[in-house]
Amino acid sequence: MAEGIFAAEIVEECRRRGLLAGAYALRRPRGATFLRRLARDLSEQRKAPRVLVARGVALLRTEPAVLRRQTGLGAEAARAREVLRGVASLLAGHPHH
């Protein structure tokens, strides 16, 4: 299992080696992601609030490109509920596709 923004980098190699059970790129509402990230960063006092807002806005703008890149590398864009359902299906031995 690999997780994170760079996990899609290994999708094709895992598929080639027969090791890939599933690959997902989490698709969330951008505004909710922005607010969740901002709340986390503010609570952790990572940087000055105006820096965190600017960083959050920049990430908000780049999020569609990040998702396109991940799907271009072979990950399936899906909402959290779909990912959980797909993983549960894989664990039960039933590919969801």
PDB file of N, CA, C and O in Angstrom, residues 33 36 41 61 70-71:
ATOM      1  N   THR A  33     -11.489  20.808   1.228  1.00  0.00           N
ATOM      2  CA  THR A  33     -10.068  20.490   1.426  1.00  0.00           C
ATOM      3  C   THR A  33      -9.314  21.735   1.881  1.00  0.00           C
ATOM      4  O   THR A  33      -8.497  21.678   2.803  1.00  0.00           O
ATOM      5  N   ARG A  36     -10.279  22.419   5.565  1.00  0.00           N
ATOM      6  CA  ARG A  36      -9.709  21.398   6.445  1.00  0.00           C
ATOM      7  C   ARG A  36      -8.209  21.626   6.634  1.00  0.00           C
ATOM      8  O   ARG A  36      -7.686  21.582   7.743  1.00  0.00           O
ATOM      9  N   ASP A  41      -3.578  23.622   9.778  1.00  0.00           N
ATOM     10  CA  ASP A  41      -2.355  24.416   9.822  1.00  0.00           C
ATOM     11  C   ASP A  41      -2.441  25.547  10.848  1.00  0.00           C
ATOM     12  O   ASP A  41      -1.462  25.838  11.534  1.00  0.00           O
ATOM     13  N   ARG A  61      -5.894  26.160  -6.170  1.00  0.00           N
ATOM     14  CA  ARG A  61      -5.827  26.389  -7.624  1.00  0.00           C
ATOM     15  C   ARG A  61      -5.140  25.250  -8.364  1.00  0.00           C
ATOM     16  O   ARG A  61      -5.485  24.957  -9.506  1.00  0.00           O
ATOM     17  N   GLN A  70      -2.355  12.587 -11.486  1.00  0.00           N
ATOM     18  CA  GLN A  70      -2.487  11.283 -10.829  1.00  0.00           C
ATOM     19  C   GLN A  70      -3.283  10.305 -11.677  1.00  0.00           C
ATOM     20  O   GLN A  70      -2.913   9.141 -11.806  1.00  0.00           O
ATOM     21  N   THR A  71      -4.364  10.763 -12.275  1.00  0.00           N
ATOM     22  CA  THR A  71      -5.151   9.874 -13.131  1.00  0.00           C
ATOM     23  C   THR A  71      -4.384   9.552 -14.410  1.00  0.00           C
ATOM     24  O   THR A  71      -4.489   8.447 -14.923  1.00  0.00           O
TER      25      THR A  71
END
